Each structure stands twice: as C-alpha cells, then as structure tokens.
Tab-separated table of C-alpha atoms and ligand atoms in Angstrom:
chain	number	residue	atom	x	y	z
A	245	MET	CA	146.131	15.408	77.641
A	246	ARG	CA	145.081	12.415	75.595
A	247	HIS	CA	143.957	12.646	71.910
A	248	ALA	CA	140.326	12.067	71.237
A	249	ARG	CA	139.327	9.674	68.690
A	250	PHE	CA	136.315	10.519	66.305
A	251	ARG	CA	134.314	7.069	66.315
A	252	PRO	CA	130.639	7.613	65.981
A	253	PHE	CA	128.594	4.633	66.327
A	254	ALA	CA	126.375	2.613	63.971
A	255	LEU	CA	123.572	3.284	66.360
A	256	LEU	CA	123.352	6.530	64.876
A	257	ALA	CA	121.830	5.046	61.858
A	258	ALA	CA	118.715	4.234	63.795
A	259	LEU	CA	117.967	7.743	64.173
A	260	ALA	CA	116.011	9.759	61.456
A	261	LEU	CA	115.453	13.319	61.824
A	262	ALA	CA	114.618	15.829	59.654
A	263	VAL	CA	116.270	19.315	60.560
A	264	SER	CA	116.854	22.936	59.492
A	265	ALA	CA	119.840	24.630	58.774
A	266	CYS	CA	120.479	27.767	60.623
A	267	SER	CA	121.538	31.388	59.346
A	268	GLY	CA	123.831	33.603	60.931
A	269	GLY	CA	125.634	37.308	60.783
A	270	THR	CA	129.093	37.919	61.238
A	271	GLY	CA	131.471	39.212	63.923
A	272	SER	CA	135.122	40.213	64.213
A	273	GLY	CA	138.661	40.167	66.304
A	274	SER	CA	141.858	40.605	65.671
A	275	GLU	CA	145.701	39.414	66.546
A	276	ALA	CA	148.448	41.918	66.568
A	277	PRO	CA	152.051	40.149	65.581
A	278	GLU	CA	154.412	40.464	68.941
A	279	GLY	CA	157.608	40.369	66.329
A	280	SER	CA	158.692	39.122	63.033
A	281	SER	CA	160.791	36.360	61.813
A	282	GLY	CA	159.814	36.618	58.000
A	283	GLY	CA	157.586	34.548	56.012
A	284	GLY	CA	160.137	32.364	54.002
A	285	ASP	CA	160.256	31.778	50.332
A	286	ALA	CA	157.107	32.471	49.132
A	287	GLY	CA	157.346	35.119	46.581
A	288	GLY	CA	157.165	37.914	48.805
A	289	TYR	CA	154.159	36.653	51.047
A	290	PRO	CA	152.849	37.775	53.213
A	291	ASP	CA	153.041	41.522	52.449
A	292	GLY	CA	149.847	42.304	54.223
A	293	SER	CA	147.575	41.384	57.017
A	294	ILE	CA	145.802	37.833	56.735
A	295	THR	CA	142.180	37.117	57.671
A	296	PHE	CA	141.209	33.809	59.478
A	297	VAL	CA	137.627	33.008	59.117
A	298	VAL	CA	136.015	31.484	61.756
A	299	PRO	CA	132.714	30.008	61.004
A	300	PHE	CA	130.996	30.260	64.467
A	301	ALA	CA	130.598	32.969	66.938
A	302	ALA	CA	133.031	35.033	68.488
A	303	GLY	CA	133.837	33.663	72.231
A	304	GLY	CA	133.108	29.984	71.046
A	305	PRO	CA	135.634	27.030	70.851
A	306	THR	CA	136.489	27.406	67.380
A	307	ASP	CA	137.095	31.393	67.932
A	308	THR	CA	139.219	30.522	71.060
A	309	VAL	CA	141.585	28.123	69.129
A	310	THR	CA	141.985	30.232	65.945
A	311	ARG	CA	142.770	33.355	68.550
A	312	LEU	CA	145.316	31.320	70.289
A	313	VAL	CA	146.772	29.722	67.350
A	314	ALA	CA	146.742	33.058	65.330
A	315	GLU	CA	149.026	35.013	67.770
A	316	PRO	CA	152.210	33.224	67.300
A	317	MET	CA	151.250	32.432	63.609
A	318	SER	CA	151.290	36.398	62.973
A	319	ALA	CA	154.623	36.896	64.587
A	320	GLU	CA	156.229	34.213	62.692
A	321	LEU	CA	154.604	35.191	59.195
A	322	GLY	CA	155.442	38.969	60.304
A	323	GLN	CA	151.979	40.101	59.502
A	324	GLN	CA	148.970	40.812	61.339
A	325	ILE	CA	146.224	38.038	61.574
A	326	VAL	CA	142.425	39.539	61.439
A	327	VAL	CA	139.991	36.975	62.931
A	328	GLN	CA	136.677	37.330	61.408
A	329	ASN	CA	133.578	35.486	62.463
A	330	VAL	CA	131.383	34.382	59.755
A	331	GLU	CA	128.594	32.544	61.194
A	332	GLY	CA	125.484	30.425	59.664
A	333	ALA	CA	124.416	27.014	58.854
A	334	GLY	CA	126.899	25.045	60.707
A	335	GLY	CA	129.827	26.479	59.604
A	336	THR	CA	128.768	26.052	55.511
A	337	VAL	CA	128.334	29.910	54.959
A	338	ALA	CA	131.815	30.500	56.105
A	339	ALA	CA	133.497	27.462	54.230
A	340	GLY	CA	131.497	28.634	50.986
A	341	GLU	CA	132.882	32.376	51.186
A	342	VAL	CA	136.419	30.936	51.462
A	343	ALA	CA	136.107	28.643	48.931
A	344	THR	CA	135.728	31.597	46.156
A	345	ALA	CA	137.819	34.015	47.929
A	346	GLU	CA	140.918	35.543	46.234
A	347	PRO	CA	143.760	32.548	46.306
A	348	ASP	CA	146.205	34.535	47.465
A	349	GLY	CA	146.904	33.289	51.227
A	350	TYR	CA	145.122	36.266	52.718
A	351	THR	CA	141.963	34.349	53.418
A	352	VAL	CA	142.145	31.398	55.755
A	353	LEU	CA	139.490	29.034	57.077
A	354	MET	CA	139.588	27.564	60.369
A	355	HIS	CA	137.212	24.839	60.318
A	356	HIS	CA	136.477	21.830	62.695
A	357	ILE	CA	134.838	18.197	61.873
A	358	GLY	CA	132.225	19.734	60.440
A	359	MET	CA	134.182	20.101	57.369
A	360	SER	CA	134.013	16.291	56.828
A	361	THR	CA	129.933	16.046	57.522
A	362	ALA	CA	128.465	18.924	55.488
A	363	PRO	CA	128.884	16.993	52.231
A	364	THR	CA	126.422	14.749	53.360
A	365	LEU	CA	124.274	16.764	55.634
A	366	TYR	CA	123.666	19.475	52.992
A	367	PRO	CA	122.239	18.091	49.854
A	368	ASP	CA	123.148	21.700	48.113
A	369	LEU	CA	126.383	22.389	49.574
A	370	PRO	CA	127.913	24.853	46.992
A	371	TYR	CA	131.521	23.750	47.665
A	372	ASP	CA	133.532	20.503	47.822
A	373	PRO	CA	135.902	20.224	50.869
A	374	LEU	CA	137.926	17.629	48.813
A	375	VAL	CA	138.371	20.118	45.456
A	376	ASP	CA	137.886	23.882	46.378
A	377	TYR	CA	140.547	24.125	48.847
A	378	LYS	CA	144.331	23.404	49.506
A	379	THR	CA	144.887	21.868	53.057
A	380	ILE	CA	147.392	23.854	55.588
A	381	GLY	CA	147.081	21.404	58.351
A	382	LEU	CA	145.379	19.876	61.330
A	383	VAL	CA	145.353	21.988	64.614
A	384	THR	CA	143.810	20.191	67.478
A	385	GLU	CA	141.912	17.446	69.012
A	386	VAL	CA	139.584	18.456	71.438
A	387	PRO	CA	137.424	16.413	73.910
A	388	MET	CA	133.360	17.234	74.325
A	389	THR	CA	131.486	17.343	77.443
A	390	ILE	CA	128.144	16.685	78.056
A	391	ILE	CA	126.719	19.422	80.366
A	392	ALA	CA	123.334	21.120	81.835
A	393	ARG	CA	122.086	24.303	83.388
A	394	LYS	CA	123.262	24.140	86.887
A	395	ASP	CA	119.479	23.995	88.386
A	396	PHE	CA	118.869	20.799	85.672
A	397	GLU	CA	117.559	17.987	88.058
A	398	PRO	CA	119.680	15.289	86.791
A	399	THR	CA	123.115	14.863	88.743
A	400	THR	CA	124.577	12.046	86.939
A	401	LEU	CA	124.590	10.853	83.085
A	402	GLU	CA	122.452	7.899	84.072
A	403	GLU	CA	119.880	10.160	85.471
A	404	LEU	CA	119.982	12.740	82.535
A	405	VAL	CA	119.080	9.502	80.449
A	406	ALA	CA	116.190	8.603	82.441
A	407	TYR	CA	115.303	12.202	82.958
A	408	VAL	CA	115.387	12.981	79.155
A	409	THR	CA	113.671	10.037	78.461
A	410	GLU	CA	110.674	10.811	80.479
A	411	ASN	CA	110.545	14.366	79.600
A	412	ALA	CA	111.661	14.262	76.058
A	413	ASP	CA	108.698	16.687	75.071
A	414	THR	CA	109.827	19.158	77.088
A	415	VAL	CA	113.420	19.050	77.465
A	416	THR	CA	115.652	21.317	75.010
A	417	TYR	CA	119.081	20.769	73.725
A	418	ALA	CA	121.359	23.415	72.339
A	419	ASN	CA	123.463	23.357	69.371
A	420	ALA	CA	125.496	25.431	67.052
A	421	GLY	CA	123.718	24.268	63.847
A	422	ILE	CA	123.395	21.106	61.290
A	423	GLY	CA	126.798	19.514	61.128
A	424	ALA	CA	128.363	21.618	64.183
A	425	ALA	CA	130.199	19.497	66.559
A	426	SER	CA	127.487	20.103	69.390
A	427	HIS	CA	125.077	18.855	66.765
A	428	LEU	CA	126.950	15.666	65.904
A	429	CYS	CA	127.075	14.840	69.794
A	430	GLY	CA	123.392	15.354	70.335
A	431	LEU	CA	122.469	13.191	67.774
A	432	LEU	CA	124.752	10.269	69.052
A	433	PHE	CA	123.202	11.209	72.399
A	434	GLN	CA	119.826	10.653	71.378
A	435	SER	CA	120.645	7.898	69.031
A	436	ALA	CA	122.056	6.013	71.761
A	437	ILE	CA	119.233	6.325	74.149
A	438	GLY	CA	116.705	6.028	71.618
A	439	VAL	CA	114.896	9.698	72.215
A	440	THR	CA	114.478	12.659	70.287
A	441	VAL	CA	114.376	16.092	72.037
A	442	THR	CA	113.722	19.695	70.913
A	443	GLU	CA	117.183	21.019	69.274
A	444	VAL	CA	117.738	24.687	69.809
A	445	PRO	CA	120.060	26.079	67.204
A	446	TYR	CA	122.806	28.949	67.761
A	447	ASP	CA	125.351	30.928	65.808
A	448	GLY	CA	128.050	29.089	67.836
A	449	THR	CA	128.467	27.322	71.185
A	450	GLY	CA	129.538	30.880	72.815
A	451	PRO	CA	126.273	32.197	72.896
A	452	ALA	CA	124.571	28.805	73.252
A	453	LEU	CA	126.566	28.486	76.759
A	454	THR	CA	125.662	31.947	77.580
A	455	ASP	CA	122.099	30.644	77.563
A	456	LEU	CA	122.958	27.431	79.203
A	457	VAL	CA	124.209	29.257	82.435
A	458	GLY	CA	121.216	31.560	82.036
A	459	GLY	CA	119.113	28.749	82.388
A	460	GLN	CA	117.425	29.182	78.702
A	461	VAL	CA	118.068	25.822	77.595
A	462	ASP	CA	118.634	22.508	79.454
A	463	PHE	CA	121.635	20.933	78.219
A	464	MET	CA	124.287	20.559	75.489
A	465	CYS	CA	127.471	18.683	74.441
A	466	ASP	CA	130.221	21.110	73.717
A	467	GLN	CA	134.147	21.402	73.511
A	468	THR	CA	136.113	21.608	76.655
A	469	THR	CA	137.759	24.509	75.058
A	470	ASN	CA	134.406	26.132	75.718
A	471	THR	CA	132.980	24.511	78.896
A	472	THR	CA	136.037	24.008	81.034
A	473	GLY	CA	135.896	27.423	82.811
A	474	GLN	CA	132.155	27.207	83.514
A	475	ILE	CA	132.476	23.557	84.922
A	476	GLU	CA	135.168	24.670	87.098
A	477	ALA	CA	133.455	27.606	88.495
A	478	GLY	CA	130.200	25.501	88.943
A	479	GLU	CA	128.175	27.390	86.551
A	480	VAL	CA	126.897	24.414	84.633
A	481	LYS	CA	126.511	20.910	85.539
A	482	ALA	CA	128.848	18.525	84.027
A	483	TYR	CA	128.025	14.769	83.407
A	484	ALA	CA	130.692	13.223	81.286
A	485	VAL	CA	133.655	13.587	78.727
A	486	THR	CA	132.977	12.239	75.198
A	487	THR	CA	136.530	10.703	74.862
A	488	PRO	CA	137.680	7.029	75.786
A	489	GLU	CA	139.803	8.287	78.578
A	490	ARG	CA	139.296	11.244	81.344
A	491	VAL	CA	140.538	14.603	80.385
A	492	GLU	CA	143.399	15.648	82.770
A	493	SER	CA	142.085	19.176	83.124
A	494	LEU	CA	138.848	17.892	84.443
A	495	PRO	CA	140.028	14.682	86.331
A	496	ASP	CA	136.732	13.972	88.245
A	497	LEU	CA	134.642	13.797	85.206
A	498	PRO	CA	133.930	10.303	83.988
A	499	THR	CA	133.969	9.102	80.382
A	500	THR	CA	130.972	8.378	78.905
A	501	ALA	CA	131.620	4.877	78.703
A	502	GLU	CA	132.187	4.712	82.679
A	503	ALA	CA	128.937	6.474	82.977
A	504	GLY	CA	127.334	4.011	80.945
A	505	LEU	CA	126.951	5.483	77.398
A	506	PRO	CA	130.071	4.179	75.405
A	507	GLU	CA	128.170	5.292	72.082
A	508	VAL	CA	128.659	8.615	72.636
A	509	GLU	CA	132.181	8.987	71.655
A	510	VAL	CA	133.665	12.135	69.752
A	511	GLY	CA	136.395	14.445	69.626
A	512	VAL	CA	136.526	17.531	67.509
A	513	TRP	CA	139.359	18.046	65.222
A	514	HIS	CA	140.340	21.335	63.628
A	515	GLY	CA	142.168	22.362	60.638
A	516	LEU	CA	143.171	25.249	58.047
A	517	TYR	CA	142.150	25.728	54.551
A	518	VAL	CA	142.774	28.051	51.798
A	519	PRO	CA	141.121	28.334	48.144
A	520	ALA	CA	142.322	25.776	45.852
A	521	GLU	CA	144.066	27.710	43.198
A	522	THR	CA	146.396	29.227	46.376
A	523	PRO	CA	150.333	28.749	45.406
A	524	ASP	CA	152.119	25.982	46.849
A	525	GLU	CA	154.856	28.199	48.406
A	526	VAL	CA	152.189	30.228	50.021
A	527	VAL	CA	150.667	27.040	51.280
A	528	GLN	CA	153.862	25.774	52.575
A	529	ALA	CA	154.683	29.279	54.468
A	530	LEU	CA	151.326	29.122	56.144
A	531	SER	CA	151.912	25.450	57.015
A	532	ASP	CA	155.469	26.243	58.529
A	533	ALA	CA	153.931	28.936	60.547
A	534	LEU	CA	151.281	26.578	62.151
A	535	LYS	CA	153.942	23.939	63.080
A	536	ILE	CA	155.803	26.608	64.936
A	537	ALA	CA	152.865	28.166	66.349
A	538	LEU	CA	151.712	24.500	67.738
A	539	ALA	CA	155.246	24.090	69.351
A	540	ASP	CA	154.665	27.282	71.320
A	541	GLN	CA	154.541	26.615	74.802
A	542	ASN	CA	151.882	29.172	75.474
A	543	VAL	CA	149.676	27.789	72.784
A	544	ILE	CA	150.535	24.083	74.350
A	545	ASP	CA	150.075	25.140	78.204
A	546	GLU	CA	146.471	27.356	77.252
A	547	LEU	CA	145.166	24.373	75.195
A	548	ALA	CA	145.952	21.785	78.305
A	549	LYS	CA	144.168	24.319	80.754
A	550	LEU	CA	141.137	24.061	78.530
A	551	GLY	CA	141.342	20.020	78.106
A	552	ALA	CA	142.815	20.142	74.553
A	553	ALA	CA	146.263	19.635	72.795
A	554	PRO	CA	147.763	20.376	69.414
A	555	VAL	CA	148.268	17.619	67.342
A	556	PRO	CA	151.754	15.979	66.601
A	557	GLU	CA	153.975	17.812	64.074
A	558	ASP	CA	153.644	15.463	61.291
A	559	GLN	CA	149.861	16.124	61.277
A	560	ALA	CA	150.201	19.849	61.226
A	561	THR	CA	150.701	19.388	57.330
A	562	PRO	CA	148.758	19.712	54.116
A	563	GLU	CA	148.971	15.682	54.092
A	564	GLY	CA	147.800	15.475	57.634
A	565	LEU	CA	144.782	17.220	57.196
A	566	THR	CA	144.005	15.752	53.380
A	567	GLU	CA	144.241	12.248	55.297
A	568	LYS	CA	141.878	13.385	58.120
A	569	LEU	CA	139.264	15.087	55.999
A	570	GLU	CA	138.850	11.928	53.702
A	571	SER	CA	138.942	9.448	56.392
A	572	GLN	CA	136.294	11.311	58.047
A	573	ILE	CA	133.953	11.910	55.082
A	574	GLU	CA	134.160	8.313	54.420
A	575	LEU	CA	133.346	7.791	58.121
A	576	TRP	CA	130.562	9.902	58.593
A	577	ARG	CA	128.865	9.422	55.029
A	578	PRO	CA	127.128	6.241	55.628
A	579	ILE	CA	125.934	6.931	59.030
A	580	ILE	CA	124.221	10.383	57.951
A	581	GLU	CA	122.653	8.558	55.224
A	582	GLU	CA	121.473	5.766	56.883
A	583	ALA	CA	119.991	8.165	59.492
A	584	GLY	CA	118.379	10.278	57.119
A	585	VAL	CA	119.555	13.673	58.520
A	586	THR	CA	119.821	16.339	56.253
A	587	ALA	CA	119.554	20.222	56.372
A	588	SER	CA	117.382	21.990	53.837
B	185	LIG	C1	130.250	23.347	67.507
B	185	LIG	O1	129.360	22.827	68.263
B	185	LIG	O2	130.635	23.042	66.466
B	185	LIG	C2	131.215	24.313	67.963
B	185	LIG	O3	131.082	24.534	69.255
B	185	LIG	C3	130.930	25.682	67.345
B	185	LIG	C4	131.650	26.988	67.990
B	185	LIG	O4	132.841	26.969	67.804
B	185	LIG	O5	130.951	27.815	68.300
C-alpha cells in the first residue's frame, strides 16, 4: 500500500454549488478488551470504559477503521472501548458533541478529512477544530474509488464522464453529507468535468453503498475500506482509484490520472481527538496506545486487504495530527471559498 496524497485541484474553484447539510441519528457498537497491559502513568487513567465517537453510520469506512484500531488500543489500555455512531451533517454533529464532552479521556472522536473542511463549509460551525480539541494522533491514509451500480451503462471512467455529461439531469451521486470524503471527491469529479449532478446524502457511505448495490443510486466515490469487498465480489462497477499510484489490493483498477481525470486525486486521513481541556498525561496514554495499535500485525494486515495502511509512527502523535489538520485547513479554505460551497 502506498500512502494517498491529498491534493485537491484549483479546478474545483470553477464549481459553485449551494448545498444543504443533512441530519442523522445514532448507532452503537462495542469492542471488548482481549487483555491488559495497563494504561501508563496517567493518574489512574483509564479506570472505566472509553467511548470512541464515530461521526458516520455503522458499517461504513470510518466505523471500520475505528473498530479495527479500537481492539488493540483497548487491550493496551486495559479497558473496554465502546464505539458510538453519532451521524449527521457530514460529521459535524459528532465533532460538536465531543468538543463539549467531559475532558477526561473517556470520550474520544475519530474523524477524517472532514475535520479540516468543516470550518469553511459550515458558516455556523459551533466548534473550532484547532481550539476545542487536543489531538491524539493520525491513524490511517485511505485511497478512494469511483464506483457505480453494477448495471450502470458506462464501463470505463472515460465512458462515465461522457454518460454523466449527457445525462446530468437524471444521474444521481451518493454522498455522506457536506464535508464527507465522498462529498469532496464528488465535488472534484463534477468540477473536473464541468457538470453538476443530483447528490443524494446519507448518514454514511455504509448505507450509501447498500443503496448503490441495490441500484437506488447511480454512482459514488468512497474509501477502499468500504468498497473493496463489493468491487472484488462484482457487486459494483469500479472505474478508478483516486490516488497517484494503484492500490495493491485492487491491482487492475487504474488511477484517475491513468484513466484521464488527474484532477480527481484525493486520499482520506483519519485522526483521534479529545476535548481541549483533557490532561496531557491522558492524551499521552491514548497516543501511546494508538502507536501500539498501528504496529499491530492484524491491524496492518486487515487495512492492507482493504487498500489502506496505518500512518508511520512519527505521525501517530499529537504533533503529527495537528500538523496535518492545520495544513489541510489551509489547503481547503481558498478552494471551498472560491467555489462558493456552503452548508446551510
Ligand atoms: C465519507 O464519505 O466521508 C465516509 O465514507 C463516511 C463514512 O464513514 O461513512
């Protein structure tokens, strides 16, 4: 697996869309610790179960990564980690809840690239990603794939572009809300081909993919951690991967650059956050556990099967995630502002 770079194109600036945020409900899941090796010198932390808040639906890519990493973190910290899905508004509902949670290390947010785009996309965002949290560390880099329902007419990316252009008024694109990775990739695609299609928002790309397989929507762009199984099983049609290099687990899938759309290049990064007033020792305990989890062979193997990889150890740190977040906010702000994309 090669790490995906995240490099949206200025071409996006040509696109002007007014879009509405979606709302969502909740879901839950849990991981039980396999064993305990203690939580380190953090004033007795943790002495109870920890909740990992996922801002999208259960069964989707963010949920998958969270559950995978939560298991070895739970073993390392010696406490259960409960996974809670708090969907809605492209991940901003969950992020807002964690910003105002008790700053005690028992409520942790797993979020992705959307943490960096929300401040620009949402004029009334009730939190500041750079002020209201402490960062624990970067977690993964995940490529995306452009896919369609399996009986969708186009068979190559070139044909998809032609088809969408000719049928823009009827084609539907699934996303996971404004600021979700699927939404951002869709913006890049539409900007690149100069066409706007009808977007269908979901609480996550888990349910979106179910509808795509069922033929209720036409196409989408989503992380390999959600799409690999369906691509391999032939349940969806796959056109391209959105990273500069092919993904080892899907070797036959061309890159968007190879297939003629180099503008659609995007990778999804994930990170862990806690409320800003959380003690530094607690942050350190979580960060240490994250590093151990990312070195876990099962985590590495499972991510590789899904086309993804843990970040290098030096990025699985508070500094690593802060640096990523700051640079991505700066990267996206002018593009989104110029494109006139807002959630209202
Ligand atoms: C996204 O589009 O941002 C993700 O696929 C959301 C999810 O985890 O469902």
